[in-house]
Amino acid sequence: MALFDLSLDKLRAYRSASTEPEDFDAFWSGTLEEARRFSLDARFEPVDTGLTTVEVFDVTFAGFGGHPVKGWLTLPAGAGEPLPLVVEFVGYGGGRGLPHEHLLWASAGRAHFVMDTRGQGSAWGGGGGTEDPVGSGPAFPGYMTRGIDAPENYYYRRVFTDAVRAVEAARSHPLTDASRTVVTGGSQGGGITIAVGGLVPDLAGVAPDVPFLCDFPRATTLTDRNPYREIGSFLKTHRGRAADVRRTLSYFDGVHFAARGTAPALFSAALEDQTCPPSTVFAAFNAWAHENKTIEVYDFNDHEGGGPYQEAAQLRWMRDRV
Amino acid sequence: MALFDLSLDKLRAYRSASTEPEDFDAFWSGTLEEARRFSLDARFEPVDTGLTTVEVFDVTFAGFGGHPVKGWLTLPAGAGEPLPLVVEFVGYGGGRGLPHEHLLWASAGRAHFVMDTRGQGSAWGGGGGTEDPVGSGPAFPGYMTRGIDAPENYYYRRVFTDAVRAVEAARSHPLTDASRTVVTGGSQGGGITIAVGGLVPDLAGVAPDVPFLCDFPRATTLTDRNPYREIGSFLKTHRGRAADVRRTLSYFDGVHFAARGTAPALFSAALEDQTCPPSTVFAAFNAWAHENKTIEVYDFNDHEGGGPYQEAAQLRWMRDRV
Amino acid sequence: MALFDLSLDKLRAYRSASTEPEDFDAFWSGTLEEARRFSLDARFEPVDTGLTTVEVFDVTFAGFGGHPVKGWLTLPAGAGEPLPLVVEFVGYGGGRGLPHEHLLWASAGRAHFVMDTRGQGSAWGGGGGTEDPVGSGPAFPGYMTRGIDAPENYYYRRVFTDAVRAVEAARSHPLTDASRTVVTGGSQGGGITIAVGGLVPDLAGVAPDVPFLCDFPRATTLTDRNPYREIGSFLKTHRGRAADVRRTLSYFDGVHFAARGTAPALFSAALEDQTCPPSTVFAAFNAWAHENKTIEVYDFNDHEGGGPYQEAAQLRWMRDRV
Amino acid sequence: MALFDLSLDKLRAYRSASTEPEDFDAFWSGTLEEARRFSLDARFEPVDTGLTTVEVFDVTFAGFGGHPVKGWLTLPAGAGEPLPLVVEFVGYGGGRGLPHEHLLWASAGRAHFVMDTRGQGSAWGGGGGTEDPVGSGPAFPGYMTRGIDAPENYYYRRVFTDAVRAVEAARSHPLTDASRTVVTGGSQGGGITIAVGGLVPDLAGVAPDVPFLCDFPRATTLTDRNPYREIGSFLKTHRGRAADVRRTLSYFDGVHFAARGTAPALFSAALEDQTCPPSTVFAAFNAWAHENKTIEVYDFNDHEGGGPYQEAAQLRWMRDRV
Amino acid sequence: MALFDLSLDKLRAYRSASTEPEDFDAFWSGTLEEARRFSLDARFEPVDTGLTTVEVFDVTFAGFGGHPVKGWLTLPAGAGEPLPLVVEFVGYGGGRGLPHEHLLWASAGRAHFVMDTRGQGSAWGGGGGTEDPVGSGPAFPGYMTRGIDAPENYYYRRVFTDAVRAVEAARSHPLTDASRTVVTGGSQGGGITIAVGGLVPDLAGVAPDVPFLCDFPRATTLTDRNPYREIGSFLKTHRGRAADVRRTLSYFDGVHFAARGTAPALFSAALEDQTCPPSTVFAAFNAWAHENKTIEVYDFNDHEGGGPYQEAAQLRWMRDRV
Amino acid sequence: MALFDLSLDKLRAYRSASTEPEDFDAFWSGTLEEARRFSLDARFEPVDTGLTTVEVFDVTFAGFGGHPVKGWLTLPAGAGEPLPLVVEFVGYGGGRGLPHEHLLWASAGRAHFVMDTRGQGSAWGGGGGTEDPVGSGPAFPGYMTRGIDAPENYYYRRVFTDAVRAVEAARSHPLTDASRTVVTGGSQGGGITIAVGGLVPDLAGVAPDVPFLCDFPRATTLTDRNPYREIGSFLKTHRGRAADVRRTLSYFDGVHFAARGTAPALFSAALEDQTCPPSTVFAAFNAWAHENKTIEVYDFNDHEGGGPYQEAAQLRWMRDRV
């Protein structure tokens, strides 16, 4: 069916049934504390891209476990003073790609930092270059079930930690203005955005676009599409482990990060999105704690969502903020 | 099969069996002459995009039949003297989209003009805004068989004419340097690029990426994918009209435009491309008349081709030229 | 799911939420008036088909804009006096085909006229031969979004007008009895049938079979199949234009024509029809204004509906009428 | 690939590698002799169809094993003397359907007889009504492997025998002229046509359209489509029985019936036909023994072949013959 | 949708709407009585399999109509006294296969008998070897609609009768202990298990796994997958025969056999099972008449259900019983 | 196409074009030497399975890097002296599953050891339980491209080493007779079998069934199916790295292990196998160094190959050997 999820009226009122673990905050503060024991060690090496209106730096910083994580920092050429900063996370399977794939935000006068997602970057686009040096128990192909046996081992524990450190790394550059930091990203990048929005206290805004990694209890029983479906595929083999898996995922559900959101937010959802169904997006949006929040709704779109229209909405939204 | 077309060795030697019409040149010189009877009437209206490193103009010019055709002209902000010019044509079903979808070439210090494709712009991306005010006889859904009954009526007669006029329109802006004009585009945009390369005599370069609209006799019997397949679908109903259709297409085959190419060329082909099979691309490349020509070959890619890697190759190739 | 729409009980009570435009009648009376300014100019040329029990005429008449529209008139051989008349419209993508594809109604002693659908006739069957000389703005491949920017420009304004004129043309032949005219057709032909049933006041009956073009608000959000889906595909790119599109479609919704139906009606619906979902058919049936109305329901059929069984039902139904 | 079989040049020269059994003729003469021991017992009951230009009879006759087989005999209304006769066999999965589905040949002034295919008639169209009272050993769903363990048990032994008896039944009606009998049919109906053409010595013509059941050795290894594929599916389970199966099929291969053809023939083939690949059709056509033979070739068609165009070709071809 | 059927809560309360025929018991007692007029004639021939821990016998017995039916009897090697007996029925399209495909129950110390399903055994696995010597009227390819015109003719009348006789045959071997007989099977084998559970009064247990052939009214309108879908496909052609078909099926619905179940039961269902939807399984489970019943539910499984996990559950469940 | 690879004649003569690295032997002897620095530490814990004819041990041993690897050892119950040993490796995505899934070889009087594949066991069957504690750089989902940047890092370096150690672990049990060891497996298990056959010098036989991981240069360009396709998917993103990837794979190609095979071999291939195309299997078979070798060929099978028929062939083949 074209419209397969709740009607817009019901979406606006929908609340996730995901249960928040009692030690959610302790888990995450412990995780970040552990990561910060490693020096951030952010390095910025200029890259010769052939571009003239922007300058690009190949960035390496220490993420989870002190592991080196890559990114690109792109600045308008000739910037002389600290700029508003946009930190971006990318979609599932992609990587930071090549520098000229990310021109929007620097062309709009912002400093832009895009983080590579560890282990990913081989499924589309220009690729990625960050190793995930941690192995896992038996997992279904993909990233969704790596280390799903326990919150401590789960893949996204490392990724969300990398993301918090990425904000710190980008802010450490002299030409970025930490007080005007916005985080954004689409799909998986939107899910990471929400997590960062719940973990980093002093952001100027968050802009998750058709975010993934929200409302796992509903998502995993509503859609047959990967990557949510990887979890069902894993449980198809590992019968009887649904409760354990549910527990692990509850530490990573965007719904709980949203309840800790401290910055204004611009979300987007698409009513025909079978990859990140709109109810799971609204679950996070409706839970978002900051009162200044907006959601763009695209009626006839699947997971491509608003695409360039959402970028335009973000340009307008940021113009008033950073 | 993963590799379904000729081996690379055979591709390098392949020649199309497409027959050139005797009056090919007369047909096209007549067509362009007719179009030029209408004043070009290129208008450039500045757009407020929220971008700071570039300036964008909403362009309208008179294409085939004097019909208004849209485009975006994007310049590096604050340009003070004529810049090298990149004119781009877009893929099948797409339109000029929104201005911030086209930042690459202006960020590389070029003037960039992207032409809307008449009637298209409703299948992907940010959409298009140019009407095709000409109707057609019975056609298969899509653009490939509109007016296919005769070369005079064929849809691409209008599009290729628009494209030649687009180059003229872009060159008419005071901040473009006509002597340093490169035309480029992917897929349908690549096919238009080749046509323009054969119709406009004084280009500095052409860079067709996985081009479409080449070697129709082979393309229409080799692949089951649209849009080439639209032609077969039309003939499936209109049994017995294959010869007429073949004649019409012979006036629009990239192979014959290539034989008239007067500028250095950078092509690309992907060996697993089932939309624009590599043999049809090599058919045009091998026929290209200018001796200074190169083709990037992507071994394991389907129609996405080199993507950002091909953009990088184009950046390098243009750096030495314009 | 096999049964994906409402249960039969709910179908019988279902009412569309489509809103009728205030100037619906004015729009259509103006449209028809404008078309009738052109002389109908119906011409009937005998065709040598090799058939002996029927005589066939190649018909041309002036449709919308005075554009020439084709059809076949088929009469039982040797008819000496005016016959009951069946006017038929064809399904999406098809054309009038070859004369021997339409033998049913003349074999049943009726005069039969089948109208070509302008621009269509290249996707299945024996093909079509009627040009649509009107162009359009950017549209999704197919016919559903051509001119969808405004009711005045919409493709089906031309088609419905052609259809009204087709009835007039068929009635103008000396061997047809205008007072015993039935209109019929399946799928798109059924949708046109309903429109004609609302626009032509003196019909003896209408027999739409699994009709298309009804209850757009529900159809466009219920099914993923083309051609309804073309509208969603268009809006996927042209985000933000849903309200405009909805307004245009409200002038063409079978539900509103049905409310003006003045003749007895025989509908059909198929409960597993994903192309023309049963609720959209019942929306029109339930709105049909004439009290003498019947609907054949096929439980386990998709869009093929009753096929030859519905023809048998129509034969029985017409026997008592014309 | 669009064109997946041999090129037209090679098709014209292609010869099947199917080996003819030594006792092929003995097998079939014994089979027919056995069937003729049962009285033909052809009964013709008039049907009230609501049609006026034709008269229809519900026919029952004794086929293989004396089993009752159904058909429709359709005559132009009011025929006063014996008419040329067209006997038709139907495609795989279909049945004789409803009488009004078969109007072409009677409308062209011929007597027309269509035979129901035993056990079939539940997959498309108006259905069938003939039981196949013979069971079978383990078989893959469908008809292709029923009784495939031995020629004596094979399903098509019964069907081909029914078909020969159908010709005899149709010829037994006083208004048919046996000396002007043509047999025809598409797909499976075409395969049966060829078999009848090899078994009935005094036909005036045969017109198999995209025939099935030809050149099994090639067909079963060339296409993945059912129904040929049913044989491969059977052998996928019954590993090691390929030689037995090949032997059984050799008694039913159209190639060997064609070598016994004694009447002029009009074949058709479609170059993109993946159900009945063109090489398998040409295998039979090239083997056809009568020198007066023609084949219509449809370049861009799949198994729909020429459709109404082939009917038109048959109308022309028969006009000169019967 | 991943979860497409009722929620687990509703499943536990669900009751089928299938109507039990008044003469259900008479029909089946008459059927079995008729079958028992033929001598059971069970023969056990030792097979040399190369296995050492088990002994295998090739079994033939007289099923419905006295027709020979095959099976394998597998015993732990060197068994000296009567063993608990597990009789197994196989899934749709499969056969008894090769002896070494069935090692589980003999390895667990039981006598194991697997019955071949007549006419089946050509679609997967090691194949089958039992003929179904009964023909049928027009049917859709497969077994679901053979003889569906009347309960007396229906294919599963023969199969269920074979199954009852299979239990009798297995029990007739001196090394089986009739008083400790359990019947089991998955999918179609589960459906047969339920039927046997309702027809054989003195079983020690039944263990249907994701059973098929239950709650036809819901199953045929809920899923698009074969084999349930074969019924809808048949009715798609044979329009208007739904009531007859429903009547025939009511004699074979697991729901009614379940209401006669006299032994403890271990069922399984999978919540994402689109072949045998969980509601249809719960329909039978909820109707099961013996109070000692359990159902294993697999949350994220499609028709593969519990697979080896369900076997483990069965091993535990039987350990306490036989 | 049903048959898509070389004909059987050509398969028998086919030789792979894969180039053997000069240091192939050094690489592998170094790798094994390194692994053997860790104590094998094979532990055998009895499992209560409910089975009576066999005894099962839960095995853990130190594989590559000393990492714990799991397996099941299954012996005929009551074995008193060392038994011939069958070591089995499993297919892609599977794990060792549950003990009762592996009854064949112990039921045939052999000791049977099945090795878990590290990190796998979540895609089908009863699952796996062995962690792969090594991370990787960016990889395409699945196992084929983990660590593909260098032979030292490649995933299968660890797996093949585990497999050699598995043979050592199984042989270390007092009830196995090391001198009568056969290794076997299907698909990935067949690929591992061939590797072990080239690395372990004193085997009594190898029996790879439709083996994977052979003739990478051909496999990666011939089939679109995973898992071979994972390599192409990786290169689709990582354009320009094909040579590096090819080099890494050359250290793992079954063709080169086959050239070192020192034991008699029983292979199988299926002519319609699109997962492990027959030419890639014959590439290894034709290269197999021991003269005593046989290949079973299944004409109409896809990757299911001979299934139970191949097991029967293996039972016969082993009976004469171990």
PDB file of C-alpha atoms in Angstrom, chain E residues 126-281:
ATOM      1  CA  GLY E 126      14.909 -36.260  -2.731  1.00  0.00           C
ATOM      2  CA  GLY E 127      11.627 -36.855  -4.565  1.00  0.00           C
ATOM      3  CA  GLY E 128       8.659 -39.154  -4.225  1.00  0.00           C
ATOM      4  CA  GLY E 129       7.521 -42.388  -5.734  1.00  0.00           C
ATOM      5  CA  THR E 130       3.774 -42.719  -5.248  1.00  0.00           C
ATOM      6  CA  GLU E 131       1.356 -42.410  -8.096  1.00  0.00           C
ATOM      7  CA  ASP E 132      -2.034 -40.744  -7.761  1.00  0.00           C
ATOM      8  CA  PRO E 133      -3.996 -42.791 -10.289  1.00  0.00           C
ATOM      9  CA  VAL E 134      -7.045 -40.553 -10.087  1.00  0.00           C
ATOM     10  CA  GLY E 135      -7.562 -37.788 -12.643  1.00  0.00           C
ATOM     11  CA  SER E 136      -9.490 -34.578 -12.164  1.00  0.00           C
ATOM     12  CA  GLY E 137     -11.552 -31.926 -13.831  1.00  0.00           C
ATOM     13  CA  PRO E 138      -9.967 -28.623 -14.823  1.00  0.00           C
ATOM     14  CA  ALA E 139      -7.647 -27.582 -12.013  1.00  0.00           C
ATOM     15  CA  PHE E 140      -5.067 -24.928 -11.372  1.00  0.00           C
ATOM     16  CA  PRO E 141      -1.504 -26.351 -11.493  1.00  0.00           C
ATOM     17  CA  GLY E 142      -0.739 -27.946  -8.133  1.00  0.00           C
ATOM     18  CA  TYR E 143      -2.833 -30.146  -5.872  1.00  0.00           C
ATOM     19  CA  MET E 144      -5.138 -27.716  -4.104  1.00  0.00           C
ATOM     20  CA  THR E 145      -7.914 -27.667  -6.694  1.00  0.00           C
ATOM     21  CA  ARG E 146      -7.874 -31.215  -7.990  1.00  0.00           C
ATOM     22  CA  GLY E 147     -11.382 -32.561  -7.632  1.00  0.00           C
ATOM     23  CA  ILE E 148     -12.454 -29.442  -5.757  1.00  0.00           C
ATOM     24  CA  ASP E 149     -15.869 -29.648  -7.412  1.00  0.00           C
ATOM     25  CA  ALA E 150     -17.064 -32.099  -4.732  1.00  0.00           C
ATOM     26  CA  PRO E 151     -15.793 -33.461  -1.400  1.00  0.00           C
ATOM     27  CA  GLU E 152     -15.899 -36.977  -2.822  1.00  0.00           C
ATOM     28  CA  ASN E 153     -13.474 -36.049  -5.586  1.00  0.00           C
ATOM     29  CA  TYR E 154     -11.149 -33.782  -3.660  1.00  0.00           C
ATOM     30  CA  TYR E 155      -7.476 -34.688  -3.692  1.00  0.00           C
ATOM     31  CA  TYR E 156      -7.034 -34.472   0.056  1.00  0.00           C
ATOM     32  CA  ARG E 157      -9.783 -37.011   0.610  1.00  0.00           C
ATOM     33  CA  ARG E 158      -7.321 -39.496  -0.837  1.00  0.00           C
ATOM     34  CA  VAL E 159      -4.331 -38.089   1.017  1.00  0.00           C
ATOM     35  CA  PHE E 160      -5.946 -38.000   4.455  1.00  0.00           C
ATOM     36  CA  THR E 161      -7.176 -41.538   3.911  1.00  0.00           C
ATOM     37  CA  ASP E 162      -3.679 -42.624   2.913  1.00  0.00           C
ATOM     38  CA  ALA E 163      -2.444 -41.013   6.130  1.00  0.00           C
ATOM     39  CA  VAL E 164      -4.846 -42.924   8.364  1.00  0.00           C
ATOM     40  CA  ARG E 165      -3.822 -46.096   6.611  1.00  0.00           C
ATOM     41  CA  ALA E 166      -0.168 -45.151   7.020  1.00  0.00           C
ATOM     42  CA  VAL E 167      -0.613 -45.123  10.760  1.00  0.00           C
ATOM     43  CA  GLU E 168      -2.208 -48.529  10.515  1.00  0.00           C
ATOM     44  CA  ALA E 169       0.595 -49.816   8.315  1.00  0.00           C
ATOM     45  CA  ALA E 170       3.332 -48.545  10.624  1.00  0.00           C
ATOM     46  CA  ARG E 171       1.569 -49.976  13.619  1.00  0.00           C
ATOM     47  CA  SER E 172       1.368 -53.350  11.899  1.00  0.00           C
ATOM     48  CA  HIS E 173       5.131 -53.805  12.078  1.00  0.00           C
ATOM     49  CA  PRO E 174       6.174 -56.051  15.010  1.00  0.00           C
ATOM     50  CA  LEU E 175       8.766 -53.568  16.277  1.00  0.00           C
ATOM     51  CA  THR E 176       6.338 -50.678  16.740  1.00  0.00           C
ATOM     52  CA  ASP E 177       4.240 -50.130  19.822  1.00  0.00           C
ATOM     53  CA  ALA E 178       0.845 -48.929  18.616  1.00  0.00           C
ATOM     54  CA  SER E 179      -0.113 -47.589  21.999  1.00  0.00           C
ATOM     55  CA  ARG E 180       2.708 -45.073  21.884  1.00  0.00           C
ATOM     56  CA  THR E 181       2.077 -43.507  18.469  1.00  0.00           C
ATOM     57  CA  VAL E 182       2.715 -39.865  17.774  1.00  0.00           C
ATOM     58  CA  VAL E 183       1.982 -38.196  14.436  1.00  0.00           C
ATOM     59  CA  THR E 184       3.845 -35.171  13.241  1.00  0.00           C
ATOM     60  CA  GLY E 185       4.788 -33.109  10.234  1.00  0.00           C
ATOM     61  CA  GLY E 186       5.399 -29.566   9.061  1.00  0.00           C
ATOM     62  CA  SER E 187       3.276 -27.378   6.801  1.00  0.00           C
ATOM     63  CA  GLN E 188       1.194 -29.753   4.633  1.00  0.00           C
ATOM     64  CA  GLY E 189       2.548 -32.508   6.883  1.00  0.00           C
ATOM     65  CA  GLY E 190       1.146 -30.540   9.819  1.00  0.00           C
ATOM     66  CA  GLY E 191      -2.221 -30.247   8.150  1.00  0.00           C
ATOM     67  CA  ILE E 192      -2.290 -33.994   7.544  1.00  0.00           C
ATOM     68  CA  THR E 193      -1.215 -34.498  11.156  1.00  0.00           C
ATOM     69  CA  ILE E 194      -4.226 -32.564  12.396  1.00  0.00           C
ATOM     70  CA  ALA E 195      -6.551 -34.519  10.126  1.00  0.00           C
ATOM     71  CA  VAL E 196      -5.119 -37.812  11.393  1.00  0.00           C
ATOM     72  CA  GLY E 197      -5.404 -36.442  14.920  1.00  0.00           C
ATOM     73  CA  GLY E 198      -9.121 -36.037  14.327  1.00  0.00           C
ATOM     74  CA  LEU E 199      -9.624 -39.351  12.585  1.00  0.00           C
ATOM     75  CA  VAL E 200      -7.510 -41.788  14.603  1.00  0.00           C
ATOM     76  CA  PRO E 201      -8.828 -42.126  18.134  1.00  0.00           C
ATOM     77  CA  ASP E 202      -5.964 -43.670  20.092  1.00  0.00           C
ATOM     78  CA  LEU E 203      -2.897 -41.568  19.445  1.00  0.00           C
ATOM     79  CA  ALA E 204      -0.433 -40.684  22.184  1.00  0.00           C
ATOM     80  CA  GLY E 205       0.246 -37.268  20.741  1.00  0.00           C
ATOM     81  CA  VAL E 206       0.176 -35.012  17.705  1.00  0.00           C
ATOM     82  CA  ALA E 207       2.814 -32.456  16.834  1.00  0.00           C
ATOM     83  CA  PRO E 208       1.821 -30.284  13.878  1.00  0.00           C
ATOM     84  CA  ASP E 209       4.468 -27.733  12.925  1.00  0.00           C
ATOM     85  CA  VAL E 210       3.321 -24.508  11.166  1.00  0.00           C
ATOM     86  CA  PRO E 211       0.378 -26.516   9.783  1.00  0.00           C
ATOM     87  CA  PHE E 212      -1.254 -25.929   6.440  1.00  0.00           C
ATOM     88  CA  LEU E 213      -4.858 -26.758   5.442  1.00  0.00           C
ATOM     89  CA  CYS E 214      -6.520 -24.877   8.326  1.00  0.00           C
ATOM     90  CA  ASP E 215      -9.165 -22.162   8.331  1.00  0.00           C
ATOM     91  CA  PHE E 216      -9.619 -21.945   4.574  1.00  0.00           C
ATOM     92  CA  PRO E 217     -12.040 -18.989   4.651  1.00  0.00           C
ATOM     93  CA  ARG E 218      -9.395 -16.776   6.214  1.00  0.00           C
ATOM     94  CA  ALA E 219      -6.356 -18.334   4.599  1.00  0.00           C
ATOM     95  CA  THR E 220      -7.659 -17.916   1.066  1.00  0.00           C
ATOM     96  CA  THR E 221      -8.336 -14.220   1.513  1.00  0.00           C
ATOM     97  CA  LEU E 222      -5.319 -13.340   3.652  1.00  0.00           C
ATOM     98  CA  THR E 223      -2.250 -14.537   1.795  1.00  0.00           C
ATOM     99  CA  ASP E 224      -1.034 -14.265  -1.769  1.00  0.00           C
ATOM    100  CA  ARG E 225       1.355 -17.163  -1.440  1.00  0.00           C
ATOM    101  CA  ASN E 226       0.952 -20.613  -2.839  1.00  0.00           C
ATOM    102  CA  PRO E 227      -0.298 -23.181  -2.110  1.00  0.00           C
ATOM    103  CA  TYR E 228      -3.298 -21.458  -0.467  1.00  0.00           C
ATOM    104  CA  ARG E 229      -3.263 -19.086  -3.378  1.00  0.00           C
ATOM    105  CA  GLU E 230      -3.896 -21.894  -5.860  1.00  0.00           C
ATOM    106  CA  ILE E 231      -7.485 -21.785  -4.657  1.00  0.00           C
ATOM    107  CA  GLY E 232      -7.815 -18.099  -5.384  1.00  0.00           C
ATOM    108  CA  SER E 233      -6.143 -18.605  -8.753  1.00  0.00           C
ATOM    109  CA  PHE E 234      -8.688 -21.270  -9.602  1.00  0.00           C
ATOM    110  CA  LEU E 235     -11.561 -19.018  -8.589  1.00  0.00           C
ATOM    111  CA  LYS E 236     -10.061 -16.157 -10.567  1.00  0.00           C
ATOM    112  CA  THR E 237     -10.893 -18.176 -13.673  1.00  0.00           C
ATOM    113  CA  HIS E 238     -13.901 -20.061 -12.382  1.00  0.00           C
ATOM    114  CA  ARG E 239     -15.800 -16.965 -11.320  1.00  0.00           C
ATOM    115  CA  GLY E 240     -18.965 -17.684  -9.408  1.00  0.00           C
ATOM    116  CA  ARG E 241     -17.862 -21.007  -7.975  1.00  0.00           C
ATOM    117  CA  ALA E 242     -16.612 -19.726  -4.614  1.00  0.00           C
ATOM    118  CA  ALA E 243     -19.525 -21.152  -2.653  1.00  0.00           C
ATOM    119  CA  ASP E 244     -19.047 -24.645  -4.088  1.00  0.00           C
ATOM    120  CA  VAL E 245     -15.362 -24.506  -3.402  1.00  0.00           C
ATOM    121  CA  ARG E 246     -15.967 -23.303   0.136  1.00  0.00           C
ATOM    122  CA  ARG E 247     -18.316 -26.203   0.717  1.00  0.00           C
ATOM    123  CA  THR E 248     -15.819 -28.770  -0.521  1.00  0.00           C
ATOM    124  CA  LEU E 249     -13.043 -27.305   1.601  1.00  0.00           C
ATOM    125  CA  SER E 250     -15.198 -27.364   4.736  1.00  0.00           C
ATOM    126  CA  TYR E 251     -14.817 -31.163   4.768  1.00  0.00           C
ATOM    127  CA  PHE E 252     -11.052 -30.816   4.882  1.00  0.00           C
ATOM    128  CA  ASP E 253     -10.500 -27.874   7.205  1.00  0.00           C
ATOM    129  CA  GLY E 254      -8.093 -28.604  10.041  1.00  0.00           C
ATOM    130  CA  VAL E 255     -10.303 -26.560  12.304  1.00  0.00           C
ATOM    131  CA  HIS E 256     -12.970 -29.259  12.241  1.00  0.00           C
ATOM    132  CA  PHE E 257     -10.524 -32.112  12.670  1.00  0.00           C
ATOM    133  CA  ALA E 258      -9.027 -30.239  15.608  1.00  0.00           C
ATOM    134  CA  ALA E 259     -12.398 -30.122  17.303  1.00  0.00           C
ATOM    135  CA  ARG E 260     -12.203 -33.926  17.321  1.00  0.00           C
ATOM    136  CA  GLY E 261      -8.624 -34.169  18.595  1.00  0.00           C
ATOM    137  CA  THR E 262      -8.252 -36.790  21.319  1.00  0.00           C
ATOM    138  CA  ALA E 263      -4.536 -36.637  22.062  1.00  0.00           C
ATOM    139  CA  PRO E 264      -2.157 -34.148  23.664  1.00  0.00           C
ATOM    140  CA  ALA E 265      -0.803 -31.712  21.136  1.00  0.00           C
ATOM    141  CA  LEU E 266       2.308 -29.647  20.488  1.00  0.00           C
ATOM    142  CA  PHE E 267       1.730 -27.043  17.781  1.00  0.00           C
ATOM    143  CA  SER E 268       3.986 -24.349  16.420  1.00  0.00           C
ATOM    144  CA  ALA E 269       3.248 -21.067  14.659  1.00  0.00           C
ATOM    145  CA  ALA E 270       5.427 -18.292  13.243  1.00  0.00           C
ATOM    146  CA  LEU E 271       4.207 -14.733  13.449  1.00  0.00           C
ATOM    147  CA  GLU E 272       5.600 -13.698  10.062  1.00  0.00           C
ATOM    148  CA  ASP E 273       4.495 -16.851   8.268  1.00  0.00           C
ATOM    149  CA  GLN E 274       2.876 -15.753   5.023  1.00  0.00           C
ATOM    150  CA  THR E 275       2.491 -19.298   3.735  1.00  0.00           C
ATOM    151  CA  CYS E 276       0.517 -20.585   6.716  1.00  0.00           C
ATOM    152  CA  PRO E 277      -0.491 -17.374   8.491  1.00  0.00           C
ATOM    153  CA  PRO E 278      -0.440 -17.610  12.278  1.00  0.00           C
ATOM    154  CA  SER E 279      -4.151 -16.894  12.627  1.00  0.00           C
ATOM    155  CA  THR E 280      -4.959 -19.973  10.575  1.00  0.00           C
ATOM    156  CA  VAL E 281      -2.690 -22.056  12.791  1.00  0.00           C
TER     157      VAL E 281
END
